[in-house]
Amino acid sequence: MVLYRKGYQIRTLDKPFNDINDYKKYHVPYPNRDLIFMQSIHTEKWWMELLILENIYKKKYYVACSYNYYLKSIQRKIPDHWWKTYKKYL
Protein backbone atom coordinates (compact mmCIF):
# COMPACT_ATOMS: atom_id res chain seq x y z
CA MET A 1 0.00 0.00 0.00
CA VAL A 2 1.41 3.39 -1.03
CA LEU A 3 0.72 6.39 1.17
CA TYR A 4 0.78 9.83 -0.34
CA ARG A 5 1.67 12.86 1.72
CA LYS A 6 -0.70 15.74 1.37
CA GLY A 7 0.35 19.36 1.10
CA TYR A 8 -0.49 20.15 4.70
CA GLN A 9 1.81 17.36 5.92
CA ILE A 10 4.81 18.48 3.88
CA ARG A 11 4.41 22.23 4.36
CA THR A 12 7.41 24.31 5.33
CA LEU A 13 6.97 26.06 8.64
CA ASP A 14 8.28 29.55 9.09
CA LYS A 15 10.02 30.51 12.26
CA PRO A 16 8.42 33.05 14.62
CA PHE A 17 8.98 36.70 13.82
CA ASN A 18 11.06 37.03 16.97
CA ASP A 19 14.08 35.72 15.05
CA ILE A 20 14.46 38.74 12.80
CA ASN A 21 17.56 37.33 11.07
CA ASP A 22 15.36 34.91 9.12
CA TYR A 23 13.41 37.72 7.47
CA LYS A 24 13.99 40.64 5.15
CA LYS A 25 12.12 43.73 6.24
CA TYR A 26 10.86 46.29 3.72
CA HIS A 27 9.59 49.75 4.66
CA VAL A 28 7.32 51.62 2.28
CA PRO A 29 7.11 55.26 3.44
CA TYR A 30 3.70 56.90 3.75
CA PRO A 31 2.89 60.28 5.33
CA ASN A 32 1.43 59.00 8.62
CA ARG A 33 3.36 55.74 9.01
CA ASP A 34 5.38 53.27 7.01
CA LEU A 35 3.87 50.11 5.63
CA ILE A 36 6.11 47.24 6.66
CA PHE A 37 6.51 44.01 4.74
CA MET A 38 8.44 40.93 5.80
CA GLN A 39 9.81 38.19 3.56
CA SER A 40 11.07 34.86 4.85
CA ILE A 41 14.60 34.07 3.71
CA HIS A 42 13.87 30.34 3.80
CA THR A 43 10.41 30.07 2.22
CA GLU A 44 10.17 33.44 0.42
CA LYS A 45 6.67 33.94 1.84
CA TRP A 46 5.48 37.51 2.41
CA TRP A 47 3.65 39.20 5.31
CA MET A 48 2.36 42.66 6.06
CA GLU A 49 2.99 43.99 9.54
CA LEU A 50 0.08 45.79 11.16
CA LEU A 51 0.83 48.02 14.10
CA ILE A 52 -2.33 48.61 16.11
CA LEU A 53 -2.33 51.20 18.86
CA GLU A 54 -4.55 50.22 21.79
CA ASN A 55 -4.56 52.83 24.52
CA ILE A 56 -0.86 53.10 25.37
CA TYR A 57 0.10 49.68 23.99
CA LYS A 58 1.28 48.76 20.54
CA LYS A 59 0.43 45.35 19.13
CA LYS A 60 1.92 43.87 16.01
CA TYR A 61 -0.01 41.52 13.77
CA TYR A 62 1.39 39.74 10.74
CA VAL A 63 -0.90 39.01 7.82
CA ALA A 64 0.07 36.74 4.95
CA CYS A 65 0.26 38.52 1.63
CA SER A 66 2.01 38.30 -1.71
CA TYR A 67 4.83 40.10 -3.45
CA ASN A 68 2.18 41.89 -5.54
CA TYR A 69 0.88 43.61 -2.40
CA TYR A 70 4.34 44.98 -1.82
CA LEU A 71 4.56 46.20 -5.41
CA LYS A 72 1.15 47.90 -5.14
CA SER A 73 2.15 49.67 -1.97
CA ILE A 74 5.25 51.08 -3.67
CA GLN A 75 2.91 52.57 -6.29
CA ARG A 76 1.01 54.29 -3.46
CA LYS A 77 -1.92 51.84 -3.62
CA ILE A 78 -2.61 50.38 -0.20
CA PRO A 79 -3.88 46.83 -0.71
CA ASP A 80 -7.54 46.21 0.16
CA HIS A 81 -6.48 43.23 2.25
CA TRP A 82 -4.44 45.55 4.46
CA TRP A 83 -7.42 47.85 5.05
CA LYS A 84 -9.82 44.99 5.79
CA THR A 85 -7.43 43.44 8.29
CA TYR A 86 -6.62 46.80 9.88
CA LYS A 87 -10.32 47.55 10.41
CA LYS A 88 -10.81 44.08 11.88
CA TYR A 89 -8.31 44.72 14.67
CA LEU A 90 -9.43 48.28 15.47
C-alpha positions as protocol buffer text, in pm:
chain_id: "A"
residue {
  index: 1
  type: MET
  ca { x: 0 y: 0 z: 0 }
}
residue {
  index: 2
  type: VAL
  ca { x: 141 y: 339 z: -103 }
}
residue {
  index: 3
  type: LEU
  ca { x: 72 y: 639 z: 117 }
}
residue {
  index: 4
  type: TYR
  ca { x: 78 y: 983 z: -34 }
}
residue {
  index: 5
  type: ARG
  ca { x: 167 y: 1286 z: 172 }
}
residue {
  index: 6
  type: LYS
  ca { x: -70 y: 1574 z: 137 }
}
residue {
  index: 7
  type: GLY
  ca { x: 35 y: 1936 z: 110 }
}
residue {
  index: 8
  type: TYR
  ca { x: -49 y: 2015 z: 470 }
}
residue {
  index: 9
  type: GLN
  ca { x: 181 y: 1736 z: 592 }
}
residue {
  index: 10
  type: ILE
  ca { x: 481 y: 1848 z: 388 }
}
residue {
  index: 11
  type: ARG
  ca { x: 441 y: 2223 z: 436 }
}
residue {
  index: 12
  type: THR
  ca { x: 741 y: 2431 z: 533 }
}
residue {
  index: 13
  type: LEU
  ca { x: 697 y: 2606 z: 864 }
}
residue {
  index: 14
  type: ASP
  ca { x: 828 y: 2955 z: 909 }
}
residue {
  index: 15
  type: LYS
  ca { x: 1002 y: 3051 z: 1226 }
}
residue {
  index: 16
  type: PRO
  ca { x: 842 y: 3305 z: 1462 }
}
residue {
  index: 17
  type: PHE
  ca { x: 898 y: 3670 z: 1382 }
}
residue {
  index: 18
  type: ASN
  ca { x: 1106 y: 3703 z: 1697 }
}
residue {
  index: 19
  type: ASP
  ca { x: 1408 y: 3572 z: 1505 }
}
residue {
  index: 20
  type: ILE
  ca { x: 1446 y: 3874 z: 1280 }
}
residue {
  index: 21
  type: ASN
  ca { x: 1756 y: 3733 z: 1107 }
}
residue {
  index: 22
  type: ASP
  ca { x: 1536 y: 3491 z: 912 }
}
residue {
  index: 23
  type: TYR
  ca { x: 1341 y: 3772 z: 747 }
}
residue {
  index: 24
  type: LYS
  ca { x: 1399 y: 4064 z: 515 }
}
residue {
  index: 25
  type: LYS
  ca { x: 1212 y: 4373 z: 624 }
}
residue {
  index: 26
  type: TYR
  ca { x: 1086 y: 4629 z: 372 }
}
residue {
  index: 27
  type: HIS
  ca { x: 959 y: 4975 z: 466 }
}
residue {
  index: 28
  type: VAL
  ca { x: 732 y: 5162 z: 228 }
}
residue {
  index: 29
  type: PRO
  ca { x: 711 y: 5526 z: 344 }
}
residue {
  index: 30
  type: TYR
  ca { x: 370 y: 5690 z: 375 }
}
residue {
  index: 31
  type: PRO
  ca { x: 289 y: 6028 z: 533 }
}
residue {
  index: 32
  type: ASN
  ca { x: 143 y: 5900 z: 862 }
}
residue {
  index: 33
  type: ARG
  ca { x: 336 y: 5574 z: 901 }
}
residue {
  index: 34
  type: ASP
  ca { x: 538 y: 5327 z: 701 }
}
residue {
  index: 35
  type: LEU
  ca { x: 387 y: 5011 z: 563 }
}
residue {
  index: 36
  type: ILE
  ca { x: 611 y: 4724 z: 666 }
}
residue {
  index: 37
  type: PHE
  ca { x: 651 y: 4401 z: 474 }
}
residue {
  index: 38
  type: MET
  ca { x: 844 y: 4093 z: 580 }
}
residue {
  index: 39
  type: GLN
  ca { x: 981 y: 3819 z: 356 }
}
residue {
  index: 40
  type: SER
  ca { x: 1107 y: 3486 z: 485 }
}
residue {
  index: 41
  type: ILE
  ca { x: 1460 y: 3407 z: 371 }
}
residue {
  index: 42
  type: HIS
  ca { x: 1387 y: 3034 z: 380 }
}
residue {
  index: 43
  type: THR
  ca { x: 1041 y: 3007 z: 222 }
}
residue {
  index: 44
  type: GLU
  ca { x: 1017 y: 3344 z: 42 }
}
residue {
  index: 45
  type: LYS
  ca { x: 667 y: 3394 z: 184 }
}
residue {
  index: 46
  type: TRP
  ca { x: 548 y: 3751 z: 241 }
}
residue {
  index: 47
  type: TRP
  ca { x: 365 y: 3920 z: 531 }
}
residue {
  index: 48
  type: MET
  ca { x: 236 y: 4266 z: 606 }
}
residue {
  index: 49
  type: GLU
  ca { x: 299 y: 4399 z: 954 }
}
residue {
  index: 50
  type: LEU
  ca { x: 8 y: 4579 z: 1116 }
}
residue {
  index: 51
  type: LEU
  ca { x: 83 y: 4802 z: 1410 }
}
residue {
  index: 52
  type: ILE
  ca { x: -233 y: 4861 z: 1611 }
}
residue {
  index: 53
  type: LEU
  ca { x: -233 y: 5120 z: 1886 }
}
residue {
  index: 54
  type: GLU
  ca { x: -455 y: 5022 z: 2179 }
}
residue {
  index: 55
  type: ASN
  ca { x: -456 y: 5283 z: 2452 }
}
residue {
  index: 56
  type: ILE
  ca { x: -86 y: 5310 z: 2537 }
}
residue {
  index: 57
  type: TYR
  ca { x: 10 y: 4968 z: 2399 }
}
residue {
  index: 58
  type: LYS
  ca { x: 128 y: 4876 z: 2054 }
}
residue {
  index: 59
  type: LYS
  ca { x: 43 y: 4535 z: 1913 }
}
residue {
  index: 60
  type: LYS
  ca { x: 192 y: 4387 z: 1601 }
}
residue {
  index: 61
  type: TYR
  ca { x: -1 y: 4152 z: 1377 }
}
residue {
  index: 62
  type: TYR
  ca { x: 139 y: 3974 z: 1074 }
}
residue {
  index: 63
  type: VAL
  ca { x: -90 y: 3901 z: 782 }
}
residue {
  index: 64
  type: ALA
  ca { x: 7 y: 3674 z: 495 }
}
residue {
  index: 65
  type: CYS
  ca { x: 26 y: 3852 z: 163 }
}
residue {
  index: 66
  type: SER
  ca { x: 201 y: 3830 z: -171 }
}
residue {
  index: 67
  type: TYR
  ca { x: 483 y: 4010 z: -345 }
}
residue {
  index: 68
  type: ASN
  ca { x: 218 y: 4189 z: -554 }
}
residue {
  index: 69
  type: TYR
  ca { x: 88 y: 4361 z: -240 }
}
residue {
  index: 70
  type: TYR
  ca { x: 434 y: 4498 z: -182 }
}
residue {
  index: 71
  type: LEU
  ca { x: 456 y: 4620 z: -541 }
}
residue {
  index: 72
  type: LYS
  ca { x: 115 y: 4790 z: -514 }
}
residue {
  index: 73
  type: SER
  ca { x: 215 y: 4967 z: -197 }
}
residue {
  index: 74
  type: ILE
  ca { x: 525 y: 5108 z: -367 }
}
residue {
  index: 75
  type: GLN
  ca { x: 291 y: 5257 z: -629 }
}
residue {
  index: 76
  type: ARG
  ca { x: 101 y: 5429 z: -346 }
}
residue {
  index: 77
  type: LYS
  ca { x: -192 y: 5184 z: -362 }
}
residue {
  index: 78
  type: ILE
  ca { x: -261 y: 5038 z: -20 }
}
residue {
  index: 79
  type: PRO
  ca { x: -388 y: 4683 z: -71 }
}
residue {
  index: 80
  type: ASP
  ca { x: -754 y: 4621 z: 16 }
}
residue {
  index: 81
  type: HIS
  ca { x: -648 y: 4323 z: 225 }
}
residue {
  index: 82
  type: TRP
  ca { x: -444 y: 4555 z: 446 }
}
residue {
  index: 83
  type: TRP
  ca { x: -742 y: 4785 z: 505 }
}
residue {
  index: 84
  type: LYS
  ca { x: -982 y: 4499 z: 579 }
}
residue {
  index: 85
  type: THR
  ca { x: -743 y: 4344 z: 829 }
}
residue {
  index: 86
  type: TYR
  ca { x: -662 y: 4680 z: 988 }
}
residue {
  index: 87
  type: LYS
  ca { x: -1032 y: 4755 z: 1041 }
}
residue {
  index: 88
  type: LYS
  ca { x: -1081 y: 4408 z: 1188 }
}
residue {
  index: 89
  type: TYR
  ca { x: -831 y: 4472 z: 1467 }
}
residue {
  index: 90
  type: LEU
  ca { x: -943 y: 4828 z: 1547 }
}
